[in-house]
Amino acid sequence: MANESTQLVEQTKERLSVVGSAVNVKIRDFAKMAKEGTTSIRGLALISGLALVVSSFSDFVKNILTLHFISAVINFYTFFIGGVAIIMEVDPKAIPYGEEVRAWLMKYIGIVQLSTGRGVFYGVAGTLAISQVRRCRYCCEETFSILIS
C-alpha cells in the first residue's frame, strides 16, 4: 500500500512537471506576442508610419513656407511619431544604430514596449495628423493610421 502511494506521488510529480513546462512555454509565447504583435499588424503599422513621415514632412515644408508655424510644429510631432513607428516595426539590424535607438525609445517612451501601447501611440499620431487635414486626399492616410492602431 505504501509502495503504491509512493508511485502515485511520483507519477503525479512527473505529470505536474510536464504540465508546468507546457504552461511556461505558453506564457512565454503570450509575452512574446504581447511585445511584438502579429506580423500583419506590424506591417500595417510600418505602412502607416511611412505615410505619416511622408505626409508630415511635405506638410511641414509647406507650413513653414506659408508661415503657419503652429501647424508646422504639429507636423514635426507627427513626423517624429511616424519615425518612431518605422523604427519600432522594422528589424533593428536593418537600420543604422537600430538597436541603440530602439533601446533608447523603450527606455524613455515606455508605452512603445508592448504592441497595444504602440497602437495607442500610433492612434495619437493619427489624430494629430487628422487635426491638420485641410484636404480630403490626406484624410485617407491619417484615417488609415488610426484604424491600424
PDB file of C-alpha atoms in Angstrom:
ATOM      1  CA  MET A   1       0.000   0.000   0.000  1.00  0.00           C
ATOM      2  CA  ALA A   2       2.761   2.431   0.913  1.00  0.00           C
ATOM      3  CA  ASN A   3       4.632   1.465  -2.256  1.00  0.00           C
ATOM      4  CA  GLU A   4       1.558   2.216  -4.415  1.00  0.00           C
ATOM      5  CA  SER A   5       1.054   5.617  -2.812  1.00  0.00           C
ATOM      6  CA  THR A   6       4.744   6.458  -3.365  1.00  0.00           C
ATOM      7  CA  GLN A   7       4.412   5.500  -7.029  1.00  0.00           C
ATOM      8  CA  LEU A   8       1.251   7.595  -7.311  1.00  0.00           C
ATOM      9  CA  VAL A   9       3.034  10.598  -5.793  1.00  0.00           C
ATOM     10  CA  GLU A  10       5.983  10.159  -8.194  1.00  0.00           C
ATOM     11  CA  GLN A  11       3.660   9.878 -11.200  1.00  0.00           C
ATOM     12  CA  THR A  12       1.799  12.976 -10.079  1.00  0.00           C
ATOM     13  CA  LYS A  13       5.075  14.900  -9.713  1.00  0.00           C
ATOM     14  CA  GLU A  14       6.144  13.879 -13.225  1.00  0.00           C
ATOM     15  CA  ARG A  15       2.810  14.910 -14.735  1.00  0.00           C
ATOM     16  CA  LEU A  16       2.854  18.225 -12.875  1.00  0.00           C
ATOM     17  CA  SER A  17       6.358  18.983 -14.140  1.00  0.00           C
ATOM     18  CA  VAL A  18       5.227  18.274 -17.725  1.00  0.00           C
ATOM     19  CA  VAL A  19       2.169  20.486 -17.264  1.00  0.00           C
ATOM     20  CA  GLY A  20       4.293  23.180 -15.619  1.00  0.00           C
ATOM     21  CA  SER A  21       6.757  23.271 -18.505  1.00  0.00           C
ATOM     22  CA  ALA A  22       3.899  23.405 -21.031  1.00  0.00           C
ATOM     23  CA  VAL A  23       2.339  26.322 -19.138  1.00  0.00           C
ATOM     24  CA  ASN A  24       5.712  28.111 -19.065  1.00  0.00           C
ATOM     25  CA  VAL A  25       6.043  27.731 -22.843  1.00  0.00           C
ATOM     26  CA  LYS A  26       2.543  29.158 -23.369  1.00  0.00           C
ATOM     27  CA  ILE A  27       3.262  32.078 -21.024  1.00  0.00           C
ATOM     28  CA  ARG A  28       6.497  32.871 -22.899  1.00  0.00           C
ATOM     29  CA  ASP A  29       4.651  32.711 -26.237  1.00  0.00           C
ATOM     30  CA  PHE A  30       1.948  35.043 -24.895  1.00  0.00           C
ATOM     31  CA  ALA A  31       4.540  37.510 -23.570  1.00  0.00           C
ATOM     32  CA  LYS A  32       6.386  37.451 -26.897  1.00  0.00           C
ATOM     33  CA  MET A  33       3.143  38.065 -28.794  1.00  0.00           C
ATOM     34  CA  ALA A  34       2.241  40.953 -26.470  1.00  0.00           C
ATOM     35  CA  LYS A  35       5.647  42.567 -27.021  1.00  0.00           C
ATOM     36  CA  GLU A  36       5.991  42.021 -30.749  1.00  0.00           C
ATOM     37  CA  GLY A  37       2.440  41.808 -32.069  1.00  0.00           C
ATOM     38  CA  THR A  38       1.310  39.915 -35.134  1.00  0.00           C
ATOM     39  CA  THR A  39       3.174  40.276 -38.402  1.00  0.00           C
ATOM     40  CA  SER A  40       0.202  41.669 -40.318  1.00  0.00           C
ATOM     41  CA  ILE A  41      -0.439  44.392 -37.739  1.00  0.00           C
ATOM     42  CA  ARG A  42       3.251  45.270 -37.664  1.00  0.00           C
ATOM     43  CA  GLY A  43       3.291  45.541 -41.458  1.00  0.00           C
ATOM     44  CA  LEU A  44       0.279  47.834 -41.427  1.00  0.00           C
ATOM     45  CA  ALA A  45       1.879  49.930 -38.684  1.00  0.00           C
ATOM     46  CA  LEU A  46       5.027  50.223 -40.802  1.00  0.00           C
ATOM     47  CA  ILE A  47       2.999  51.396 -43.805  1.00  0.00           C
ATOM     48  CA  SER A  48       1.185  53.852 -41.552  1.00  0.00           C
ATOM     49  CA  GLY A  49       4.490  55.163 -40.185  1.00  0.00           C
ATOM     50  CA  LEU A  50       5.833  55.654 -43.702  1.00  0.00           C
ATOM     51  CA  ALA A  51       2.656  57.510 -44.718  1.00  0.00           C
ATOM     52  CA  LEU A  52       2.928  59.720 -41.627  1.00  0.00           C
ATOM     53  CA  VAL A  53       6.574  60.550 -42.329  1.00  0.00           C
ATOM     54  CA  VAL A  54       5.956  61.433 -45.978  1.00  0.00           C
ATOM     55  CA  SER A  55       2.785  63.470 -45.453  1.00  0.00           C
ATOM     56  CA  SER A  56       4.105  65.207 -42.313  1.00  0.00           C
ATOM     57  CA  PHE A  57       7.366  66.188 -43.981  1.00  0.00           C
ATOM     58  CA  SER A  58       5.649  67.632 -47.042  1.00  0.00           C
ATOM     59  CA  ASP A  59       3.108  69.472 -44.878  1.00  0.00           C
ATOM     60  CA  PHE A  60       5.890  70.708 -42.601  1.00  0.00           C
ATOM     61  CA  VAL A  61       7.750  72.284 -45.518  1.00  0.00           C
ATOM     62  CA  LYS A  62       4.512  73.756 -46.896  1.00  0.00           C
ATOM     63  CA  ASN A  63       3.540  75.195 -43.499  1.00  0.00           C
ATOM     64  CA  ILE A  64       6.983  76.719 -42.952  1.00  0.00           C
ATOM     65  CA  LEU A  65       6.883  78.357 -46.376  1.00  0.00           C
ATOM     66  CA  THR A  66       3.372  79.707 -45.778  1.00  0.00           C
ATOM     67  CA  LEU A  67       4.269  80.848 -42.236  1.00  0.00           C
ATOM     68  CA  HIS A  68       1.827  78.537 -40.435  1.00  0.00           C
ATOM     69  CA  PHE A  69       4.185  77.757 -37.567  1.00  0.00           C
ATOM     70  CA  ILE A  70       1.701  76.070 -35.201  1.00  0.00           C
ATOM     71  CA  SER A  71       0.732  73.618 -37.933  1.00  0.00           C
ATOM     72  CA  ALA A  72       4.425  73.111 -38.679  1.00  0.00           C
ATOM     73  CA  VAL A  73       5.050  72.134 -35.034  1.00  0.00           C
ATOM     74  CA  ILE A  74       2.209  69.603 -35.156  1.00  0.00           C
ATOM     75  CA  ASN A  75       3.629  68.245 -38.414  1.00  0.00           C
ATOM     76  CA  PHE A  76       7.005  67.898 -36.717  1.00  0.00           C
ATOM     77  CA  TYR A  77       5.377  65.861 -33.928  1.00  0.00           C
ATOM     78  CA  THR A  78       3.615  63.566 -36.386  1.00  0.00           C
ATOM     79  CA  PHE A  79       6.863  63.212 -38.348  1.00  0.00           C
ATOM     80  CA  PHE A  80       8.622  62.142 -35.123  1.00  0.00           C
ATOM     81  CA  ILE A  81       5.885  59.658 -34.238  1.00  0.00           C
ATOM     82  CA  GLY A  82       5.948  58.242 -37.774  1.00  0.00           C
ATOM     83  CA  GLY A  83       9.711  57.823 -37.455  1.00  0.00           C
ATOM     84  CA  VAL A  84       9.215  56.021 -34.149  1.00  0.00           C
ATOM     85  CA  ALA A  85       6.688  53.734 -35.853  1.00  0.00           C
ATOM     86  CA  ILE A  86       9.203  52.874 -38.550  1.00  0.00           C
ATOM     87  CA  ILE A  87      11.985  52.227 -36.037  1.00  0.00           C
ATOM     88  CA  MET A  88       9.771  50.081 -33.807  1.00  0.00           C
ATOM     89  CA  GLU A  89       8.351  47.939 -36.605  1.00  0.00           C
ATOM     90  CA  VAL A  90      11.459  47.382 -38.753  1.00  0.00           C
ATOM     91  CA  ASP A  91      14.098  44.833 -37.837  1.00  0.00           C
ATOM     92  CA  PRO A  92      16.625  46.750 -35.680  1.00  0.00           C
ATOM     93  CA  LYS A  93      19.529  45.323 -37.669  1.00  0.00           C
ATOM     94  CA  ALA A  94      18.119  46.746 -40.917  1.00  0.00           C
ATOM     95  CA  ILE A  95      18.722  50.382 -39.972  1.00  0.00           C
ATOM     96  CA  PRO A  96      21.905  52.061 -38.734  1.00  0.00           C
ATOM     97  CA  TYR A  97      22.064  52.193 -34.938  1.00  0.00           C
ATOM     98  CA  GLY A  98      18.668  50.467 -34.867  1.00  0.00           C
ATOM     99  CA  GLU A  99      19.249  48.517 -31.680  1.00  0.00           C
ATOM    100  CA  GLU A 100      20.547  51.561 -29.789  1.00  0.00           C
ATOM    101  CA  VAL A 101      17.710  53.786 -30.966  1.00  0.00           C
ATOM    102  CA  ARG A 102      15.100  51.147 -30.133  1.00  0.00           C
ATOM    103  CA  ALA A 103      16.597  50.657 -26.657  1.00  0.00           C
ATOM    104  CA  TRP A 104      16.506  54.428 -26.098  1.00  0.00           C
ATOM    105  CA  LEU A 105      12.877  54.614 -27.251  1.00  0.00           C
ATOM    106  CA  MET A 106      11.852  51.772 -24.964  1.00  0.00           C
ATOM    107  CA  LYS A 107      13.632  53.414 -22.044  1.00  0.00           C
ATOM    108  CA  TYR A 108      12.206  56.910 -22.468  1.00  0.00           C
ATOM    109  CA  ILE A 109       8.919  56.197 -24.257  1.00  0.00           C
ATOM    110  CA  GLY A 110       7.831  53.143 -22.288  1.00  0.00           C
ATOM    111  CA  ILE A 111       4.424  52.902 -23.947  1.00  0.00           C
ATOM    112  CA  VAL A 112       6.056  51.513 -27.108  1.00  0.00           C
ATOM    113  CA  GLN A 113       7.269  48.339 -25.374  1.00  0.00           C
ATOM    114  CA  LEU A 114       4.025  46.424 -25.918  1.00  0.00           C
ATOM    115  CA  SER A 115       2.075  46.188 -29.152  1.00  0.00           C
ATOM    116  CA  THR A 116      -1.044  47.649 -27.519  1.00  0.00           C
ATOM    117  CA  GLY A 117       0.966  50.616 -26.266  1.00  0.00           C
ATOM    118  CA  ARG A 118       2.334  51.177 -29.741  1.00  0.00           C
ATOM    119  CA  GLY A 119      -1.241  51.080 -31.034  1.00  0.00           C
ATOM    120  CA  VAL A 120      -2.221  53.860 -28.654  1.00  0.00           C
ATOM    121  CA  PHE A 121       0.908  55.799 -29.626  1.00  0.00           C
ATOM    122  CA  TYR A 122       0.070  55.472 -33.330  1.00  0.00           C
ATOM    123  CA  GLY A 123      -3.547  56.437 -32.636  1.00  0.00           C
ATOM    124  CA  VAL A 124      -2.312  59.695 -31.128  1.00  0.00           C
ATOM    125  CA  ALA A 125      -0.243  60.285 -34.255  1.00  0.00           C
ATOM    126  CA  GLY A 126      -3.251  59.676 -36.459  1.00  0.00           C
ATOM    127  CA  THR A 127      -5.444  62.082 -34.512  1.00  0.00           C
ATOM    128  CA  LEU A 128      -2.715  64.734 -34.676  1.00  0.00           C
ATOM    129  CA  ALA A 129      -2.482  64.246 -38.413  1.00  0.00           C
ATOM    130  CA  ILE A 130      -6.254  64.344 -38.890  1.00  0.00           C
ATOM    131  CA  SER A 131      -6.391  67.600 -36.934  1.00  0.00           C
ATOM    132  CA  GLN A 132      -4.269  69.131 -39.695  1.00  0.00           C
ATOM    133  CA  VAL A 133      -6.367  67.873 -42.604  1.00  0.00           C
ATOM    134  CA  ARG A 134      -7.416  70.641 -44.916  1.00  0.00           C
ATOM    135  CA  ARG A 135      -7.981  68.496 -47.970  1.00  0.00           C
ATOM    136  CA  CYS A 136      -9.674  65.134 -48.415  1.00  0.00           C
ATOM    137  CA  ARG A 137      -6.693  63.388 -50.014  1.00  0.00           C
ATOM    138  CA  TYR A 138      -4.714  63.477 -46.756  1.00  0.00           C
ATOM    139  CA  CYS A 139      -7.677  62.228 -44.779  1.00  0.00           C
ATOM    140  CA  CYS A 140      -7.219  58.688 -46.139  1.00  0.00           C
ATOM    141  CA  GLU A 141      -3.618  58.391 -44.872  1.00  0.00           C
ATOM    142  CA  GLU A 142      -4.384  59.607 -41.383  1.00  0.00           C
ATOM    143  CA  THR A 143      -7.589  57.588 -41.057  1.00  0.00           C
ATOM    144  CA  PHE A 144      -5.606  54.511 -42.101  1.00  0.00           C
ATOM    145  CA  SER A 145      -3.142  55.249 -39.302  1.00  0.00           C
ATOM    146  CA  ILE A 146      -5.911  55.474 -36.707  1.00  0.00           C
ATOM    147  CA  LEU A 147      -7.670  52.344 -37.949  1.00  0.00           C
ATOM    148  CA  ILE A 148      -4.472  50.318 -37.703  1.00  0.00           C
ATOM    149  CA  SER A 149      -3.941  51.308 -34.092  1.00  0.00           C
TER     150      SER A 149
END
